[in-house]
XYZ file of C-alpha atoms in Angstrom:
629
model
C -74.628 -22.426 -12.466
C -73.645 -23.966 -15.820
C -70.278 -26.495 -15.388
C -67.546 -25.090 -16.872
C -66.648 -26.745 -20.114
C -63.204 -27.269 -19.281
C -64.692 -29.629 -16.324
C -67.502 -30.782 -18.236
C -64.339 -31.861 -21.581
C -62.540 -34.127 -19.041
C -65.438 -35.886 -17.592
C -66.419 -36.681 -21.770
C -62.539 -37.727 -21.883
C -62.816 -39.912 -18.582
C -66.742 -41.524 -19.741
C -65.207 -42.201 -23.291
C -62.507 -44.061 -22.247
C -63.965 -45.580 -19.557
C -67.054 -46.761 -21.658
C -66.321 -50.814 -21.740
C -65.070 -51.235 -17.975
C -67.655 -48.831 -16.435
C -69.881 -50.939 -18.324
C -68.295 -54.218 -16.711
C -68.448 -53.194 -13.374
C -72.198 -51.947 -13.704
C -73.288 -55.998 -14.814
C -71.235 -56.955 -11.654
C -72.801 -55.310 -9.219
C -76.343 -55.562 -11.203
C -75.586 -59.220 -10.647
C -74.260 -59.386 -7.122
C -77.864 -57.555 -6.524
C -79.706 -59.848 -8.076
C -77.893 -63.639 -7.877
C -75.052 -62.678 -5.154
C -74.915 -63.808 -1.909
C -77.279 -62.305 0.936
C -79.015 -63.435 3.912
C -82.167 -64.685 1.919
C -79.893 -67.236 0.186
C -77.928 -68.082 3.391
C -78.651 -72.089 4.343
C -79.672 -72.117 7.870
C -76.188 -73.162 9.162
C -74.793 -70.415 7.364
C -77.011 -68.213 8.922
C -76.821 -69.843 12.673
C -73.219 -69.080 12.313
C -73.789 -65.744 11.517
C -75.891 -64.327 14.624
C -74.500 -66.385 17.048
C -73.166 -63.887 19.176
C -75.298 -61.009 18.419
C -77.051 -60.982 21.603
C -79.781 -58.939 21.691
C -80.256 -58.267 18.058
C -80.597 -61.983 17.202
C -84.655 -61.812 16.553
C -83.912 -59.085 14.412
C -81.424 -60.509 12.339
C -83.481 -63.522 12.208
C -86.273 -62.063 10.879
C -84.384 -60.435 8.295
C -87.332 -57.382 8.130
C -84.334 -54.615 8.777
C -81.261 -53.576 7.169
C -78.043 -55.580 8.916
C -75.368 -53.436 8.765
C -72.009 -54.077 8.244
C -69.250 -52.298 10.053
C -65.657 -52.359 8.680
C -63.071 -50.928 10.840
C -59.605 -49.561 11.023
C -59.192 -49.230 14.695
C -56.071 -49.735 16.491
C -54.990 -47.819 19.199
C -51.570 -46.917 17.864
C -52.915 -44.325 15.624
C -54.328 -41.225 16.912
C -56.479 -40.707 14.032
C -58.174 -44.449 14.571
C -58.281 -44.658 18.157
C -61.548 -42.786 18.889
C -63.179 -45.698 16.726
C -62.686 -48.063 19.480
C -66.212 -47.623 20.813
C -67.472 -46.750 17.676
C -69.411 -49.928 16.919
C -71.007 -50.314 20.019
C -72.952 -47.182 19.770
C -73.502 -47.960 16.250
C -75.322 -50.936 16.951
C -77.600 -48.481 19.530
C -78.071 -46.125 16.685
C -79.146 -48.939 14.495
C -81.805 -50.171 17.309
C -83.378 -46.744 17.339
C -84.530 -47.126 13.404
C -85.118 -50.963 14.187
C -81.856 -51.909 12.278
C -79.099 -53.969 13.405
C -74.943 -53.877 12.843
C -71.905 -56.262 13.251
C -68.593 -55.262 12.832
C -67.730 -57.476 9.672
C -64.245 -57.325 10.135
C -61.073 -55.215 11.047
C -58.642 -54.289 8.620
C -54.704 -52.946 9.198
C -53.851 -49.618 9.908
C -50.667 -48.462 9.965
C -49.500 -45.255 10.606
C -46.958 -43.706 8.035
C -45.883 -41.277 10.871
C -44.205 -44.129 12.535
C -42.748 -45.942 9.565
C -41.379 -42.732 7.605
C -37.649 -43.341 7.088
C -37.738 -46.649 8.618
C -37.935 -50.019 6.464
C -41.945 -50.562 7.540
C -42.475 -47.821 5.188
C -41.872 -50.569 2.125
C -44.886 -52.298 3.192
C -46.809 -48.902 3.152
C -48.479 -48.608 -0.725
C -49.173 -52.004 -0.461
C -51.279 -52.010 2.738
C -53.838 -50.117 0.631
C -54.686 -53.587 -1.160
C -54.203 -55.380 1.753
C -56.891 -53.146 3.371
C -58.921 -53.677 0.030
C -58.530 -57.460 0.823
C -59.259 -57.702 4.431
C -62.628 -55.400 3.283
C -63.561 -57.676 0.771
C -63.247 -60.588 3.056
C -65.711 -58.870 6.124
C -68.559 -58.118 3.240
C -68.420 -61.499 1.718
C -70.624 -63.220 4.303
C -73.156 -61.736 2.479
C -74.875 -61.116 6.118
C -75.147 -57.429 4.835
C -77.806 -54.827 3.572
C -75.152 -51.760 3.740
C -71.935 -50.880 5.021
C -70.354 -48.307 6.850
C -66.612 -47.916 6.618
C -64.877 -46.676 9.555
C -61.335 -45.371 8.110
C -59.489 -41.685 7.705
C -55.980 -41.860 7.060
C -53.689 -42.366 4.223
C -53.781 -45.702 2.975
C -57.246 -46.838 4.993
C -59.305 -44.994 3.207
C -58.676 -45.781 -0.540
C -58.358 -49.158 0.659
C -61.856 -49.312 2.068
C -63.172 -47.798 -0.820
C -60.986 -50.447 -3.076
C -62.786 -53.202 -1.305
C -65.980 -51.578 -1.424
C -66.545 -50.934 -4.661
C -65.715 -54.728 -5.416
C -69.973 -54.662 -3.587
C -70.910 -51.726 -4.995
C -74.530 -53.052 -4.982
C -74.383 -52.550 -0.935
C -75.436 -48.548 -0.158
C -72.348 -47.547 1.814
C -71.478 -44.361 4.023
C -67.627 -43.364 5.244
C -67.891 -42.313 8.875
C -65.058 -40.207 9.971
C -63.994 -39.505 13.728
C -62.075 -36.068 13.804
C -58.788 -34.513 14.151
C -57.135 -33.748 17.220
C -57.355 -30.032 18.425
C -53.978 -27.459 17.256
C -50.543 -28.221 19.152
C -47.420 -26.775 18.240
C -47.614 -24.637 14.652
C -46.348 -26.628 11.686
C -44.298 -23.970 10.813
C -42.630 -24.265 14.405
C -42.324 -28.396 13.728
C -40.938 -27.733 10.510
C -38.043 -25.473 11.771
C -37.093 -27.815 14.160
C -36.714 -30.537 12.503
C -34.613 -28.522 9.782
C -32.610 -27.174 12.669
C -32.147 -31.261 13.767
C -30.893 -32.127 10.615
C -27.883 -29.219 10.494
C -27.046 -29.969 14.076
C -28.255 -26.776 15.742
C -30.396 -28.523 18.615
C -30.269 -32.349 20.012
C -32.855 -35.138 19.719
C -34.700 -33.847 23.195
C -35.982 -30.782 21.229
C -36.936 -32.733 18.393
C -38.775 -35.134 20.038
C -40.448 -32.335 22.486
C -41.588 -30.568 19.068
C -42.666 -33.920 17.721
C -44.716 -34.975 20.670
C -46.324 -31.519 20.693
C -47.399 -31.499 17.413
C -48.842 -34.952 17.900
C -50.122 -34.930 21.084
C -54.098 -36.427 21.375
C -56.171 -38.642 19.943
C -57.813 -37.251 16.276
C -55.942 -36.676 12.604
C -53.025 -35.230 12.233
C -53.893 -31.256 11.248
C -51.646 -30.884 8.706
C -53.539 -31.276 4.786
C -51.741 -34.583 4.191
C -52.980 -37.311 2.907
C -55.627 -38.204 5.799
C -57.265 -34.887 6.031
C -57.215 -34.415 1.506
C -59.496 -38.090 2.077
C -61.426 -36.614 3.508
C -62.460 -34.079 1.610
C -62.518 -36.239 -1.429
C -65.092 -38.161 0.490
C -67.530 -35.230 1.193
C -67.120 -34.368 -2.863
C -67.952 -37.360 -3.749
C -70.810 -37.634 -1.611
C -69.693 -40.103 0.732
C -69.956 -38.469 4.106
C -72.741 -36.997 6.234
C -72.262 -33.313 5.090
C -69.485 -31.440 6.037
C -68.502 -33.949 8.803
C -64.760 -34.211 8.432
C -63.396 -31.713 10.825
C -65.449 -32.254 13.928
C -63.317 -33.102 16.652
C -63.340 -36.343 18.148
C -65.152 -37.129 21.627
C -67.859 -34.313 21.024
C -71.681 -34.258 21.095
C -71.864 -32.937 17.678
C -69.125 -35.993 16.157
C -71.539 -38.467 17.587
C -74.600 -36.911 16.553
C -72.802 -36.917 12.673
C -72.448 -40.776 13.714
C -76.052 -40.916 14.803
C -77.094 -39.657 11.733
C -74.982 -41.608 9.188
C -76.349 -45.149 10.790
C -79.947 -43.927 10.320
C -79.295 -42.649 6.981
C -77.759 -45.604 6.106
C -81.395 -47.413 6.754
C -83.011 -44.847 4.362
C -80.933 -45.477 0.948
C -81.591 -49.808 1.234
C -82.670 -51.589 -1.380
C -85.705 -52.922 0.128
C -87.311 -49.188 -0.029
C -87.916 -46.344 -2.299
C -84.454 -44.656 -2.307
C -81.845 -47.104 -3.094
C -78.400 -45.455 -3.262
C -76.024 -48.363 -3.709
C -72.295 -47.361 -3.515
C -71.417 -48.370 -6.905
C -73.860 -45.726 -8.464
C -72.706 -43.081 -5.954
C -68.887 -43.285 -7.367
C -69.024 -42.632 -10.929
C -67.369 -40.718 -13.676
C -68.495 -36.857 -12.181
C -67.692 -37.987 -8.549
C -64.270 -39.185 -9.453
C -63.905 -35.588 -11.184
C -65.738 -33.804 -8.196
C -62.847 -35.382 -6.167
C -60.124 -34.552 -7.839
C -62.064 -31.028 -8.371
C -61.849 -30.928 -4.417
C -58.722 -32.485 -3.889
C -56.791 -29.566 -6.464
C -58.541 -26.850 -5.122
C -57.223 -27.049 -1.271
C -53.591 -27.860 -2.202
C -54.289 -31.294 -1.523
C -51.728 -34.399 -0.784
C -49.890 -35.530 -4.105
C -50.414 -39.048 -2.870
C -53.709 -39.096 -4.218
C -52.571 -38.880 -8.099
C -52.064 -42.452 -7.356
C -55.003 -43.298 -4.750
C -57.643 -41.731 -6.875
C -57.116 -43.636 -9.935
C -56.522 -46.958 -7.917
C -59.772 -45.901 -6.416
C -61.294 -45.407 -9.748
C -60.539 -48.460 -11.241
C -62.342 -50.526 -8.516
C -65.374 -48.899 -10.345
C -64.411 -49.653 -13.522
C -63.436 -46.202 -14.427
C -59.605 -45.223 -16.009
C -58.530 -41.709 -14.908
C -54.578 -40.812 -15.569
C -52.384 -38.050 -14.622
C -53.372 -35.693 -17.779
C -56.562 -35.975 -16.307
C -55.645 -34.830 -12.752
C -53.521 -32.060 -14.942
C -56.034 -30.567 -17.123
C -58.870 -30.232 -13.621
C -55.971 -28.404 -11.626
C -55.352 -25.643 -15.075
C -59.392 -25.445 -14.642
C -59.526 -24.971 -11.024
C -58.204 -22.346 -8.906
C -56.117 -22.824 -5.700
C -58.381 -21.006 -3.087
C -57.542 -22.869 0.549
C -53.772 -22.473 2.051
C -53.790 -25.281 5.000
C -49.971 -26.524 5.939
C -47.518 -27.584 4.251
C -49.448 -24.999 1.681
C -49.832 -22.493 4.511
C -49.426 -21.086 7.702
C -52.873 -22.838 9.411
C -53.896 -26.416 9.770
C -57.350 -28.049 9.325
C -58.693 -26.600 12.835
C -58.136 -23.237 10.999
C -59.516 -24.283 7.637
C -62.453 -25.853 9.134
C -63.311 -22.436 11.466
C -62.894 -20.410 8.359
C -65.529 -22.192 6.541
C -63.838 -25.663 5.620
C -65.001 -28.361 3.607
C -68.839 -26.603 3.784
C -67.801 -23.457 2.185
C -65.320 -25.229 0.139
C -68.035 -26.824 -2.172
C -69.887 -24.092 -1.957
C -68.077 -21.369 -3.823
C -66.778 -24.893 -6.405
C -70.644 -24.843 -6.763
C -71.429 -21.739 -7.566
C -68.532 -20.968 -10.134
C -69.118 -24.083 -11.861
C -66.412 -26.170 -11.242
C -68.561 -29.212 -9.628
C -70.863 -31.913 -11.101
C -73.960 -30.816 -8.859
C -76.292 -33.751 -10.434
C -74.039 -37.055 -8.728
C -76.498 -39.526 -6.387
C -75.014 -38.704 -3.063
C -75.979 -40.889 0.367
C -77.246 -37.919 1.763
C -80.780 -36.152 0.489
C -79.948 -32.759 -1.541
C -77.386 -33.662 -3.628
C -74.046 -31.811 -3.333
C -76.177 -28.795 -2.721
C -76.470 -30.226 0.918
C -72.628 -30.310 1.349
C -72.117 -26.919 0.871
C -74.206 -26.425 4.437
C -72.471 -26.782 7.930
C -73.941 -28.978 10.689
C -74.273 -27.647 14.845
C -76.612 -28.738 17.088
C -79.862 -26.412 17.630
C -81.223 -25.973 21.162
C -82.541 -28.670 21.579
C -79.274 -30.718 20.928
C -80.336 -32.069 17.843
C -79.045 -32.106 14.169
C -78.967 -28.941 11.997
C -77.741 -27.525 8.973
C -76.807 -23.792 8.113
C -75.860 -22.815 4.937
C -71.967 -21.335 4.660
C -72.047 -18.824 1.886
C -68.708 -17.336 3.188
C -65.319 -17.546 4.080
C -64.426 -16.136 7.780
C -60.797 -16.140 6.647
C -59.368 -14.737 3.798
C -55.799 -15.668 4.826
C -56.752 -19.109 4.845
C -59.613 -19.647 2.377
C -61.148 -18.103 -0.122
C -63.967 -17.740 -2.791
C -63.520 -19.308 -6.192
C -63.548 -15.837 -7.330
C -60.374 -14.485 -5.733
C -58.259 -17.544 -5.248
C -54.971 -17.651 -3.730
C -53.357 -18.372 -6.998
C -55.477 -19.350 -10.849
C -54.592 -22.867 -10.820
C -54.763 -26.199 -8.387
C -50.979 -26.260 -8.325
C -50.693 -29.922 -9.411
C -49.028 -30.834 -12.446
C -48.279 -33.059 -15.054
C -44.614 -32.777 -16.153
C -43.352 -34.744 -18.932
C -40.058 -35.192 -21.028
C -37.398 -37.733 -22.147
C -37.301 -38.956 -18.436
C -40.978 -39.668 -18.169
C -43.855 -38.361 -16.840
C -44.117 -36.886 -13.110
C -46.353 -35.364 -10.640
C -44.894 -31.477 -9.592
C -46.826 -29.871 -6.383
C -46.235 -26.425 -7.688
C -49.250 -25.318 -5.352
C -46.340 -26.021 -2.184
C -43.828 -24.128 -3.846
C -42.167 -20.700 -4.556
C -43.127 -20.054 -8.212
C -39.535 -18.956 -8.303
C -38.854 -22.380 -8.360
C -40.807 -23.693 -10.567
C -37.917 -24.456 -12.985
C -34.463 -26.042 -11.665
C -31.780 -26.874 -13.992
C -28.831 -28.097 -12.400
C -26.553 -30.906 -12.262
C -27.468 -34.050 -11.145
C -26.532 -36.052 -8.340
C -27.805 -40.057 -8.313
C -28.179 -41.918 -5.348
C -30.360 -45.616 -4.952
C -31.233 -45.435 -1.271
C -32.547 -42.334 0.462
C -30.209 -43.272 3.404
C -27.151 -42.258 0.474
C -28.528 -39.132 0.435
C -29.043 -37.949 4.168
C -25.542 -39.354 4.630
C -23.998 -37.338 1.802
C -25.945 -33.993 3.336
C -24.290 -34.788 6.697
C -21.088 -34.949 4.759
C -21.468 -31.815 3.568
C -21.340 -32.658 -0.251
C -24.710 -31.516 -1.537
C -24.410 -27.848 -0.701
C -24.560 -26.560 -4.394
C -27.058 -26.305 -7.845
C -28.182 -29.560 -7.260
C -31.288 -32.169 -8.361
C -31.262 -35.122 -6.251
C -31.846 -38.273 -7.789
C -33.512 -41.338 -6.102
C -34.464 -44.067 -7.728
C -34.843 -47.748 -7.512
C -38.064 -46.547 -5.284
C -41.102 -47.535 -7.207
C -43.833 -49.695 -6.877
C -41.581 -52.818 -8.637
C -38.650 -51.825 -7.014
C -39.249 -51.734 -3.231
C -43.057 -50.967 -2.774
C -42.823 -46.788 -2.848
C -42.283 -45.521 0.308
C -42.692 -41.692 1.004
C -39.309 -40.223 1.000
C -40.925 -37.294 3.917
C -37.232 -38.103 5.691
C -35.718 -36.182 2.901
C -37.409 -32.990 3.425
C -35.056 -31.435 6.066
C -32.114 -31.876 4.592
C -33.097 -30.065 1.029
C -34.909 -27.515 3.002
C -31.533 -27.005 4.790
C -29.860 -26.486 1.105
C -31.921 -24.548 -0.621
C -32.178 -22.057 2.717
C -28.651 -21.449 2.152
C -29.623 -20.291 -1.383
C -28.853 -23.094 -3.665
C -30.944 -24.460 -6.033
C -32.359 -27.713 -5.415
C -34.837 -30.322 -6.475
C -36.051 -33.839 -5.354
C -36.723 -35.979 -8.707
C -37.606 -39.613 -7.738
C -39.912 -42.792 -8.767
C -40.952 -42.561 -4.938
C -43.228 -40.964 -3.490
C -43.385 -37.989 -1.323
C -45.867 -36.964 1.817
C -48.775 -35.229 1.541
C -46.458 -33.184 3.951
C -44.041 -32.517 1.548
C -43.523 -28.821 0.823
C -41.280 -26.102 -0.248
C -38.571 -27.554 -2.062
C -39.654 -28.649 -6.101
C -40.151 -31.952 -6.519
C -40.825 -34.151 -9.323
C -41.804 -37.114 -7.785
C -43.858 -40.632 -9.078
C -42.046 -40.582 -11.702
C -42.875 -43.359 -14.667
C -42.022 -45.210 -16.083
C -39.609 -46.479 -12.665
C -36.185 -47.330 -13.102
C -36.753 -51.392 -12.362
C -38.938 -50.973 -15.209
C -36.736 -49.977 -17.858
C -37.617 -46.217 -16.769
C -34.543 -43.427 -17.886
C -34.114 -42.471 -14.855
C -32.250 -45.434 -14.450
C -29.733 -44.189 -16.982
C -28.714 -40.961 -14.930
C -25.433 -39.705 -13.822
C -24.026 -37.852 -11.824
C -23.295 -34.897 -13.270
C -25.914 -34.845 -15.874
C -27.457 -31.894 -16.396
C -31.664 -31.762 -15.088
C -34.221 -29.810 -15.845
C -37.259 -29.879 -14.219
C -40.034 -27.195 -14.996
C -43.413 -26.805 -13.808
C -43.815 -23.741 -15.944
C -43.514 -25.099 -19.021
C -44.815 -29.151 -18.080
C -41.272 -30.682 -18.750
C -38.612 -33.255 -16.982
C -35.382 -33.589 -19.037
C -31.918 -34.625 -19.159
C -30.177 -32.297 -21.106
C -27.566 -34.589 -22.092
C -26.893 -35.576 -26.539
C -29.058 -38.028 -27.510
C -26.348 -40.094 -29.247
C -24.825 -40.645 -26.075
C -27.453 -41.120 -24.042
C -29.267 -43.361 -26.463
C -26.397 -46.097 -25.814
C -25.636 -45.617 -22.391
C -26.892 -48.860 -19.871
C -29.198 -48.837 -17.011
C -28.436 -49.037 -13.831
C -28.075 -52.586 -12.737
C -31.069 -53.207 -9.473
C -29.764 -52.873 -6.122
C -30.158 -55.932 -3.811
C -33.419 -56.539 -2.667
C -33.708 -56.318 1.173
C -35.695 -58.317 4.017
C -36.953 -58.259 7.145
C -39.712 -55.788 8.502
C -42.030 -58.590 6.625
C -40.781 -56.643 3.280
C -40.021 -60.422 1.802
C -44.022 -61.003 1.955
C -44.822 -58.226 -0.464
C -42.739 -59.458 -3.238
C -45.585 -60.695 -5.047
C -47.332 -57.608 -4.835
C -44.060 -55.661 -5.941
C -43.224 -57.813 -8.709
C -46.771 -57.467 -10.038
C -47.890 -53.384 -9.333
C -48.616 -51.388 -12.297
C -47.482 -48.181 -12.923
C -47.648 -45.317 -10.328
C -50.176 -43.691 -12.703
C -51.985 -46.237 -13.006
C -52.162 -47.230 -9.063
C -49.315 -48.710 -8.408
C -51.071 -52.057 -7.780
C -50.808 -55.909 -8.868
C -54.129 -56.484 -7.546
C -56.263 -54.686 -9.711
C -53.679 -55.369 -12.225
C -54.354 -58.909 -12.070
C -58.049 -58.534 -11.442
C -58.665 -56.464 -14.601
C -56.969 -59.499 -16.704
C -59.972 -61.880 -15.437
C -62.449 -59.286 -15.759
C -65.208 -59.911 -19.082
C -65.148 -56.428 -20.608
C -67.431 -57.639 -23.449
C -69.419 -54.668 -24.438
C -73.243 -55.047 -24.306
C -75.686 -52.560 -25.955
C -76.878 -51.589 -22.158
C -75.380 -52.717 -19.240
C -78.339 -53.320 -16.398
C -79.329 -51.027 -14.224
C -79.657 -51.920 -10.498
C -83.631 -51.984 -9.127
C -84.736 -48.720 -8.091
C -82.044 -46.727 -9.135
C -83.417 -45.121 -12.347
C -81.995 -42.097 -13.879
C -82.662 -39.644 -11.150
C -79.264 -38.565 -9.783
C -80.567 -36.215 -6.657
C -83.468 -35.797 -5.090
C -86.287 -33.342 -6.362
């Protein structure tokens, strides 16, 4: 089917714009293929070093006849979602043997859990582990002992980080391996009432953490559509994952066979053969779209209107929030997974998931079709679901429908005409809105407001009993500059609480909010942040808010005159401990939240040689075929 032109006008927008960088980043990794650092060019000590420890696959390595590959992993044991990757690279490097390849794991990077740190002062350090996970990547693929990588990573932060790092040697073909989340525990609309009856004192801390420990109760993903499970799909649209391999749960034949078959693939797409698919290629202008395309059209975390153009920029392509705004007026809303519905991602995934998913986006038009995925086919091949035959091996069937309506549906009769993410914009900024979460009744809040520096101010004042009225709840001082972002999740109890009792209320911040946030409005990233000269460091309590996803604005409603003179905010005191004193560099550096909220592509663009030249290289064997025949 034709691509709509509405798609096909921002992709033009994001190419033009993009034109000089893209153009950059293609002469790196054109020159990390051909001059960089691999294990032809190692020095014999460098080399010795290298395999000393790799046992059996020593000759092999030696020899250098067969892809190495490089596994980078996120394992830990304190997150559910990464703990199945514990014996992940061991029968990787069996896999490999089978196709006369080898693997090492090239390094770990951190993984921490934003379930643990919400509300607590860890959660300052949480944005920022994304570069640091960029970093640590960077550092495992620069022994140059490599021929491909395969990223081992699902949650929030991991997985943009990876990619981050990545990209940085985009010249290496690369597949993202994911392990599965756990199977259904307690309905999120059960977790969510209890913790709104914990914060207005109906039950005790015992039912709260019964509920909690029910919810999360194995090893696997969390199964609410936050911000690990919405990677995930972004993944399989941009072509990143063995084909619709997201949802499997952990521990199964059929995950490890989706393993199986990602190391072998991985052999296939080298450079050293006929069907080079290096990573840098793979994530381009269409895919970024095709993400976002994805990401919009199952209600996905608002997290990602930062991630994705971070993400983006380690390719050398610019993406911004008008972007992200004029895909989600294109595409319709047809998948209702928690906090967006009653189900969770065990649901979503029975009903026809990620497989069915990019099917129907394919057939009305609303996906590039033509991007160089790792996997033969083309996106054509994602819209199919894999299950073992009879024989036990690989196989994949074609899911051309939904098997529940109340959870997903076809393009053609979505759930509502739009992805539900949106740009607002007014004399306080610009802001993300996750109407898609919300009643369309609330859409537009005007009331007064009420400022506050420190979410902390806020639950205290609820417990008080002071915010039980119109109300928009300010919190500021919680951007990138100011303190490193943290989610403000810990505030969605309390607002619930108020607007059940039938006030009107809304969250406006230059924070961030989970990709578990849900029914109450929020305006939320807002920029320009209030440690950077942002207005919302000029608010009052009292002034009078309006926030509107119906019409795209965020204003104070108070006379210009007036406001025009009155100061900012003087910056709270910066706070240590929790290791938050490390990150100051990385604070006191980060771009805007719509730009990525990060220093360290903010400093690495400055050294970058955008010089423009009349055709940037191509890498060998990568001509202008995008899928396979």
């Amino acid at each position: 089917m034709t691509l709509d032109p509405r798609i096909a006008a921002v992709t033009d927008r994001i190419i033009e714009r993009s034109r000089t960088t893209r153009a950059a980043y293609l002469r790196l990794i054109a020159s990390e293929r051909e001059t960089g650092v691999d294990r032809p060019r190692l020095s014999c000590g460098n080399l010795a070093h290298g395999f000393a420890a790799s046992g059996e696959d020593k000759k092999a390595i030696i020899a250098q006849r067969a892809m190495n590959i490089g596994i980078v992993t996120a394992y830990n044991d304190m997150l559910s979602a990464h703990q199945p990757y514990g014996r992940y690279p061991e029968q990787m490097k069996i896999f490999a043997r089978e196709v006369g390849a080898t693997a090492q794991v090239a390094g770990g990077v951190p993984a921490m859990c934003d379930g643990v740190t919400q509300g607590q002062p860890g959660m300052e350090l949480s944005l920022f582990s994304r570069d640091t996970i960029a970093l640590s990547t960077a550092i495992g693929l620069s022994h140059g002992m490599f021929e491909g990588a395969a990223l081992l990573g699902i949650c929030d932060k991991i997985v943009p980080g990876l990619m981050i790092g990545a990209l940085r040697f985009g010249h290496l073909p690369t597949i993202l391996i994911p392990s599965g989340p756990m199977g259904t525990g307690l309905p999120n609309k059960e977790k969510a009432r209890i913790r709104q009856d914990y914060a207005e004192g109906k039950v005790g801390e015992d039912a709260l953490l019964e509920g909690e420990s029910k919810s999360y109760h194995s090893a696997g993903t969390c199964t609410f559509y936050g911000t690990a499970n919405s990677n995930q799909m972004m993944m399989e649209m941009m072509g990143l994952h063995v084909p619709a391999s997201s949802f499997v749960h952990p521990g199964t034949k059929l995950r490890q066979e989706l393993t199986r078959a990602a190391v072998h693939r991985l052999t296939e797409i080298g450079w050293s053969g006929d069907d080079y698919r290096p990573l840098g290629l793979c994530v381009d202008e269409k895919a970024i779209v095709n993400a976002a395309v994805g990401l919009l059209a199952t209600g996905g975390s608002t997290n990602h209107a930062i991630h994705l153009p971070a993400i983006a920029r380690a390719a050398g392509i610019l993406i911004d929030w008008e972007d992200l705004d004029r895909i989600s007026s294109a595409v319709p809303l047809i998948a209702r997974v928690y906090p967006n519905g009653p189900g969770d991602v065990n649901g979503y995934h029975e009903a026809g998931g990620i497989a069915f998913t990019i099917h129907t986006l394919l057939e009305a038009g609303l996906v590039h079709d033509d991007i160089l995925t790792v996997w033969k086919g083309g996106m054509a091949a994602y819209g199919c679901a894999p299950q073992l035959d009879a024989a036990e091996k690989l196989e994949w069937v074609p899911a051309v429908e939904t098997r529940d309506e109340k959870m997903l549906r076809p393009a053609s009769a979505p759930f509502q005409p739009d992805g539900g993410m949106r740009l607002i914009a007014g004399n306080l900024g610009r802001a993300i809105f996750k109407a898609s979460a919300v009643d369309p009744e609330r859409w537009t809040i005007e009331a007064p407001a009420r400022v506050f520096d420190e979410q902390d101010d806020v639950v205290r004042a609820y417990k008080a009993g002071e915010l039980f009225c119109d109300v928009v709840i300010v919190v500021r001082f919680q951007g990138p500059q100011a303190n490193g972002m943290p989610e403000l999740h810990k505030l969605t109890p309390p607002l619930s609480s108020i607007q059940d009792k039938g006030f009107k209320v809304a969250l406006l911040t230059d924070g961030r909010m989970s990709g578990a946030s849900g029914k109450v409005p929020a305006a939320i990233h807002l920029t320009p942040e209030a440690l950077a000269g942002g207005p919302i460091g000029k608010l009052r309590d009292g002034d009078l808010v309006r926030i509107s996803a119906d019409d795209g604005q965020i204003d104070v409603l108070v006379d210009p005159a007036e406001w025009a003179m009155r100061p900012a905010t003087p910056r709270p005191r910066q706070r240590s401990g929790t290791g938050r004193e490390l990150f100051a560099f990385m604070r006191s550096g980060a771009s805007s939240a719509e730009e990525g909220g990060s220093a360290m592509l903010a400093a690495m663009e400055a050294t970058l040689d955008v010089a423009e030249p009349a055709d940037p290289p191509l890498i060998d064997n990568v001509e202008d075929r995008t899928i396979d025949a």
